[in-house]
Short mmCIF file of C-alpha atoms in Angstrom, two decimals:
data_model
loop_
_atom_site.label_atom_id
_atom_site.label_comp_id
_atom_site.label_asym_id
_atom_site.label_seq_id
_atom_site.Cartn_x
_atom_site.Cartn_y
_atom_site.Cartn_z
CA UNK F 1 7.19 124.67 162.23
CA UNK F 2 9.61 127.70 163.54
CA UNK F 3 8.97 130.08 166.34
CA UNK F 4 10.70 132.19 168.42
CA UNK F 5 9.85 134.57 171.22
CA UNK F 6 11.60 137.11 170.76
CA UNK F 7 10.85 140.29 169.58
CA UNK F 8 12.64 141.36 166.32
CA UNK F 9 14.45 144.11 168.15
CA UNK F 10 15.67 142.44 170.74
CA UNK F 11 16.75 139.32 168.65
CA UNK F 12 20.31 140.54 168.83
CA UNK F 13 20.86 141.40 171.98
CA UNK F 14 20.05 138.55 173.42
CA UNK F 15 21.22 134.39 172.88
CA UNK F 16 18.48 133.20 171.31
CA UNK F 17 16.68 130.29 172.85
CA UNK F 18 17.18 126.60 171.32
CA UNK F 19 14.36 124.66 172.11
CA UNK F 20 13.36 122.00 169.59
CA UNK F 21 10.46 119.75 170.52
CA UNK F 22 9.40 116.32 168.81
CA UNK F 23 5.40 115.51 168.34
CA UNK F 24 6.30 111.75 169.94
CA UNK F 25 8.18 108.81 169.41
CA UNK F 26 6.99 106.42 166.47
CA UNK F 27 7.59 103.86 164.02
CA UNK F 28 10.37 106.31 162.36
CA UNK F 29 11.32 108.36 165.47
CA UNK F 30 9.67 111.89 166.28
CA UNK F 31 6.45 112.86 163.61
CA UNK F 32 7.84 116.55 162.99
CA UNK F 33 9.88 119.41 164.71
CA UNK F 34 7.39 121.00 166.18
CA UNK F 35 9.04 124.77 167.66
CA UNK F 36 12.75 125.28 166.82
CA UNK F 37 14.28 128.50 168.07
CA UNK F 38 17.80 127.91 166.22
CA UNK F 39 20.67 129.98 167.13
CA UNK F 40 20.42 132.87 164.64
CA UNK F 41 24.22 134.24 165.18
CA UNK F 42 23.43 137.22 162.73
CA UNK F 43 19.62 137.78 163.86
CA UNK F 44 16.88 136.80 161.50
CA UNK F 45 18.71 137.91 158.17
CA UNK F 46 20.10 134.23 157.26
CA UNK F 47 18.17 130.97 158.56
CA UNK F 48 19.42 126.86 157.59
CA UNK F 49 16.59 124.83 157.85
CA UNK F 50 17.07 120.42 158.16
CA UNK F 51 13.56 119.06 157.65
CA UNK F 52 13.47 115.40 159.77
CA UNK F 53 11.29 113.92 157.50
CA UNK F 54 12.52 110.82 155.02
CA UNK F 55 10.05 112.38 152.80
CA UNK F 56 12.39 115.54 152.39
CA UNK F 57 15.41 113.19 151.39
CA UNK F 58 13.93 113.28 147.94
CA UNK F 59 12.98 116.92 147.40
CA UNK F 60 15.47 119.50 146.07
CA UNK F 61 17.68 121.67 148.55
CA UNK F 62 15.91 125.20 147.87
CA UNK F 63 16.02 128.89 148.66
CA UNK F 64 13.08 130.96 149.76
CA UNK F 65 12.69 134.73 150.85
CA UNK F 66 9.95 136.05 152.81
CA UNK F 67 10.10 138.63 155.17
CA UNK F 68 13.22 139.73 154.46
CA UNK F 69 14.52 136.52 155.77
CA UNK F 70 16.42 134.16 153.47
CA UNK F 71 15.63 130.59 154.19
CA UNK F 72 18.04 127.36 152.86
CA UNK F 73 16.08 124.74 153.15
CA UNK F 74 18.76 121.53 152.93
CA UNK F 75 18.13 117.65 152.99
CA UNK F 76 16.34 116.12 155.53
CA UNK F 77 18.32 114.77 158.37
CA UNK F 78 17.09 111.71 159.52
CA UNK F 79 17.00 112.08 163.12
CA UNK F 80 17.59 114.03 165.90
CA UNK F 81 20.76 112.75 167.11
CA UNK F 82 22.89 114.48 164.11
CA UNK F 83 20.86 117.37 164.58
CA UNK F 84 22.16 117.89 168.33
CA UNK F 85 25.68 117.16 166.65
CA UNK F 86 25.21 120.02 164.63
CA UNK F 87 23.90 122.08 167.52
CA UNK F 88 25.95 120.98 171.03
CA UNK F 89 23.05 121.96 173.74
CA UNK F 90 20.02 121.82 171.64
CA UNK F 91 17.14 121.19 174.38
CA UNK F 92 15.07 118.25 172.89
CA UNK F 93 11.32 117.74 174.27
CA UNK F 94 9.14 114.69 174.10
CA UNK F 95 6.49 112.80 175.83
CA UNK F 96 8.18 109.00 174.79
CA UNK F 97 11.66 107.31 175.53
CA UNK F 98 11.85 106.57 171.45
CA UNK F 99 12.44 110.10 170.71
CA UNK F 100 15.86 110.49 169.42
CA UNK F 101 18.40 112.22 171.48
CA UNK F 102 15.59 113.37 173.80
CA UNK F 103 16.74 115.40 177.12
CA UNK F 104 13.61 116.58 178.54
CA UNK F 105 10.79 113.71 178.97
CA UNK F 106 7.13 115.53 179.44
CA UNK F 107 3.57 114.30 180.32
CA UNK F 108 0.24 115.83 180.50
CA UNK F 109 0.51 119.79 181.64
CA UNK F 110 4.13 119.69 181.99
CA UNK F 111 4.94 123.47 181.09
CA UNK F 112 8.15 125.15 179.46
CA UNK F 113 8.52 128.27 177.69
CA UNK F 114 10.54 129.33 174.58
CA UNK F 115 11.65 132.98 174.98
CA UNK F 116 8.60 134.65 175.81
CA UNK F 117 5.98 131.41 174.60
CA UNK F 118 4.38 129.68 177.14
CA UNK F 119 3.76 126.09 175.95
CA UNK F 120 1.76 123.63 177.46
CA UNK F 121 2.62 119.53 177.04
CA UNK F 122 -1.24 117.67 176.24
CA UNK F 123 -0.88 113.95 176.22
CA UNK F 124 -2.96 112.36 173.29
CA UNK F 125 -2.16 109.01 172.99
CA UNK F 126 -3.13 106.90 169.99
CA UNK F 127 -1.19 106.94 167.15
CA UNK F 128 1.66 106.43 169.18
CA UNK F 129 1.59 106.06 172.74
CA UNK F 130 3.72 108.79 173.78
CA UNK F 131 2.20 111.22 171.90
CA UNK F 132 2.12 114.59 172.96
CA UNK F 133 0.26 117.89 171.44
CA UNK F 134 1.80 121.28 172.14
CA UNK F 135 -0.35 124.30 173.36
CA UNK F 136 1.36 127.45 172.50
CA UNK F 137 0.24 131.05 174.34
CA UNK F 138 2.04 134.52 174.47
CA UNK F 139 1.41 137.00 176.99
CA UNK F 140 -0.13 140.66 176.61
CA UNK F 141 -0.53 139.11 172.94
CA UNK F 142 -3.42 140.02 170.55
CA UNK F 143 -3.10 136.45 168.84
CA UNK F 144 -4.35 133.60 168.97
CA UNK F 145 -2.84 130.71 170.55
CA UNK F 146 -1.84 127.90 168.71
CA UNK F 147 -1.45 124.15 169.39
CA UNK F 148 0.49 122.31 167.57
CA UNK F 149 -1.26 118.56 167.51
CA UNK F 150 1.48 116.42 164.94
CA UNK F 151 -0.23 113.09 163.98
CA UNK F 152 -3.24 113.55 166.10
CA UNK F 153 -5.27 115.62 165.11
CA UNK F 154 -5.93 116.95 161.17
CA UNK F 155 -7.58 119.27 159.37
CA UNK F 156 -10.61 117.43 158.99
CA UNK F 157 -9.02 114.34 160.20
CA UNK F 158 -7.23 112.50 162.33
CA UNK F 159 -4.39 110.16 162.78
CA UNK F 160 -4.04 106.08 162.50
CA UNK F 161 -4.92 104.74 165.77
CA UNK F 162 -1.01 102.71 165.54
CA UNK F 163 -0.63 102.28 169.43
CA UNK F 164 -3.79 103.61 170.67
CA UNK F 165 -7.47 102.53 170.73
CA UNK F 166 -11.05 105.00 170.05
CA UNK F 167 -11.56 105.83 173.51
CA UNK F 168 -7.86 107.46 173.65
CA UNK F 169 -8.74 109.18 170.15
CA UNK F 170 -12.19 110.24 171.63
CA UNK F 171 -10.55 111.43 174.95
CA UNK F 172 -7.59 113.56 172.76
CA UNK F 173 -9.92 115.61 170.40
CA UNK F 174 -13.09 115.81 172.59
CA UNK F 175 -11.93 116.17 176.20
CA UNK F 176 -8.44 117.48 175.21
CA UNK F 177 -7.83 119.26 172.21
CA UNK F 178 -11.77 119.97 172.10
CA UNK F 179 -11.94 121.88 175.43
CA UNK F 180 -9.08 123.89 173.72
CA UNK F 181 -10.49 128.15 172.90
CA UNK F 182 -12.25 127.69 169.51
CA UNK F 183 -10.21 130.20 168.63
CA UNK F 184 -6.99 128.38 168.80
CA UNK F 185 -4.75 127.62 165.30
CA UNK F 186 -4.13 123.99 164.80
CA UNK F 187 -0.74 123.42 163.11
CA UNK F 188 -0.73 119.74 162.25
CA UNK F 189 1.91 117.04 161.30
CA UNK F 190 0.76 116.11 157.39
CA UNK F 191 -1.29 118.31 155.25
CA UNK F 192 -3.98 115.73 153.71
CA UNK F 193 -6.62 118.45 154.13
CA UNK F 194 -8.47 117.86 150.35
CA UNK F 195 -8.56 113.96 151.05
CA UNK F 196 -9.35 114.32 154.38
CA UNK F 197 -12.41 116.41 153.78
CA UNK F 198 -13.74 114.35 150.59
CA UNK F 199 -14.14 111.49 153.44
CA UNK F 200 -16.25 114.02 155.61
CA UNK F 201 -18.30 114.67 152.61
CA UNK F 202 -18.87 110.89 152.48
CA UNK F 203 -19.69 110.89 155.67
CA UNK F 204 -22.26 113.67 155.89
CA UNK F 205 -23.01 114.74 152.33
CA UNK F 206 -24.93 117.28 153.42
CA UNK F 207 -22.85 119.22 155.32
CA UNK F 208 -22.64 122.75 153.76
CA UNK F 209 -19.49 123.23 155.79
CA UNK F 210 -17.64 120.40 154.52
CA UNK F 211 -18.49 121.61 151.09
CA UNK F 212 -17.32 125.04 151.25
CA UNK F 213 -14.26 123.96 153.54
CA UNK F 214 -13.37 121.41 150.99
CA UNK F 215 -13.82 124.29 147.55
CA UNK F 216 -11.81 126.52 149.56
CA UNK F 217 -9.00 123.87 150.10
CA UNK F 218 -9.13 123.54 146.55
CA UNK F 219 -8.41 126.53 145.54
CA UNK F 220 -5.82 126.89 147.96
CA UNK F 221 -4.17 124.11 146.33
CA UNK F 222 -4.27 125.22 142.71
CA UNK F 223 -3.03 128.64 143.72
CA UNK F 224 0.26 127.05 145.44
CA UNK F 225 -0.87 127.55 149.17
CA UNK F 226 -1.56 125.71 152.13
CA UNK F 227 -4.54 125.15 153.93
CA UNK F 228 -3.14 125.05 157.12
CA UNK F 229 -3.57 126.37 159.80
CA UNK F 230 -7.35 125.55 161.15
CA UNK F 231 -9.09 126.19 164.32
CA UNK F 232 -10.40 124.06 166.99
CA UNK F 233 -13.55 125.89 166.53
CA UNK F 234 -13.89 125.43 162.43
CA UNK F 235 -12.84 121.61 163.32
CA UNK F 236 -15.92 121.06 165.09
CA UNK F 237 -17.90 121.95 162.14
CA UNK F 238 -16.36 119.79 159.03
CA UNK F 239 -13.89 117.01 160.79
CA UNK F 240 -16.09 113.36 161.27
CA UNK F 241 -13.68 112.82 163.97
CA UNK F 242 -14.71 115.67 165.62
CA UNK F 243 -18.70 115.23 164.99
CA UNK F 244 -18.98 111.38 166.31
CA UNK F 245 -21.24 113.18 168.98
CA UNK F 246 -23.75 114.55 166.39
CA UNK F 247 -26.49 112.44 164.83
CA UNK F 248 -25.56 112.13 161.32
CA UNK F 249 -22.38 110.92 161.89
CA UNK F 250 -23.81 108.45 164.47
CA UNK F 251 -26.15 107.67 161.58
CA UNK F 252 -23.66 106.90 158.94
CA UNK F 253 -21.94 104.35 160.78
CA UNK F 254 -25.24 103.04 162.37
CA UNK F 255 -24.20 103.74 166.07
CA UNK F 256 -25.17 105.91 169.09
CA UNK F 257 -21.77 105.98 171.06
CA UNK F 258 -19.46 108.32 170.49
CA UNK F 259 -16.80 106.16 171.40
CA UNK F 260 -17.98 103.38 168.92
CA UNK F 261 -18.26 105.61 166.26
CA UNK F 262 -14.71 107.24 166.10
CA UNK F 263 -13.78 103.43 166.20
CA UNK F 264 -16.48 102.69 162.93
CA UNK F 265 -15.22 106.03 161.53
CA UNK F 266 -11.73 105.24 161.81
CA UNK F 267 -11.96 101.66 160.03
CA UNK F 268 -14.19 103.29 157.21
CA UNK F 269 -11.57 105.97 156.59
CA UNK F 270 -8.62 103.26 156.55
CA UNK F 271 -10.20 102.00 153.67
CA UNK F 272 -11.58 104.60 151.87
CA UNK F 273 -11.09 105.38 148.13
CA UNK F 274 -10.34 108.60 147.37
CA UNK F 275 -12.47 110.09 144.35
CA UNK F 276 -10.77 112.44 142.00
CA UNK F 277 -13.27 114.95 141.39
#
């Protein structure tokens, strides 16, 4: 994901801010590039994009337009240390030691801002134990705000608890992510949104939400697009991981803790077949 805070006409005028900031440190360094404010030397007109993903290595370099911005998307770099060498000053953020080339360590609340973004550091541990989320806000803005929750939180799902246990999952999406404005977009780290919701169906098969959510992501599939972003507030309605307070979740697993069932619901999903309907 790429934001700036700047306003177009200001753009340039001004240096623009570099800021990139990693999701947490992991079993392949930093889950995604979470808010990169590049130095655009000639404005918005002409952007180079390096995706840090391995999975990138194997996709064609490409060009896209949109908004009047042209977009090079190049081969992934592989982590965040020749990224800096490309960009001498680059300001990395993360919430764990093991993030490559890291400068500025965070924790829970720790706040920063990117231009004229306000963002807000939320420690989830569980996949990895320096996870953080980031909770994005602009002032005397009409938008949303958006938090950007790499391999924690899903649409309708959640990540592998790698480093972390069901009462740090339950404690990130309930009491952290979940006390978030319904309102607020969810960018996440992987897009496994059609899967993801043919597990909630499993889980409560008759959820009307799940069902709609899930022929909507369809379609949104077929036709090319993505089916992300989400809210925190649409979340609570479809995502099991999100529900393990309500009854029929309880139910399917055969528990009455809500701790004990993100733990049950978490097992179930690591072994779950995927139907192709």
């Amino acid at each position: 994901y790429m934001g700036s805070g700047r306003a177009r006409a200001s753009v340039e005028a001004a240096p623009p801010p570099r800021t990139m900031v990693c999701a947490g440190g992991g079993r392949i360094g930093p889950a995604l590039l979470l808010l990169l404010a590049s130095p655009l030397r000639r404005g918005f007109s002409s952007l180079q994009v390096n995706f840090l993903h391995p999975e990138f290595e194997r996709r064609p370099s490409q060009i896209v337009t949109q908004a009047n911005m042209k977009v090079e998307i190049l081969p992934a770099l592989t982590d965040n240390e020749k990224l800096v060498k490309m960009e001498p000053g680059l300001q990395v953020y993360g919430g764990d030691s093991r993030v490559g080339a890291l400068t500025q360590k965070v924790s829970h609340l720790t706040t920063f801002q990117v231009g004229s973004l306000n963002v807000k550091c939320l420690s989830t541990p569980c996949h990895t134990s320096g996870h953080i989320c980031y909770f994005v806000t602009k002032p005397n803005s009409s938008e949303p705000p958006a938090v950007f929750t790499g391999d924690t939180l899903f649409v309708a799902g959640c990540g592998k608890f790698f480093e972390g246990t069901p009462e740090e999952m339950y404690r990130a999406l309930i009491e952290v992510l979940g006390r978030l404005p319904s309102e607020t977009k969810v960018y996440c780290g992987h897009e496994y949104t059609i899967n993801n919701l043919k597990f909630a169906r499993h889980v409560e098969p008759n959820n009307t939400a799940i069902q709609r959510k899930l022929s909507w992501a369809k379609a949104k599939y077929d036709g090319g697009e993505a089916t992300i972003p989400s809210t925190i507030g649409e979340e609570f309605t479809y995502n099991p991981f999100m529900r393990v307070r309500e009854a029929p979740v309880q139910h399917h697993v055969r528990e009455t803790d809500p701790v004990r069932t993100m733990g049950a619901i978490r097992k179930e999903k690591d072994s779950f077949k995927v139907p192709k309907d």
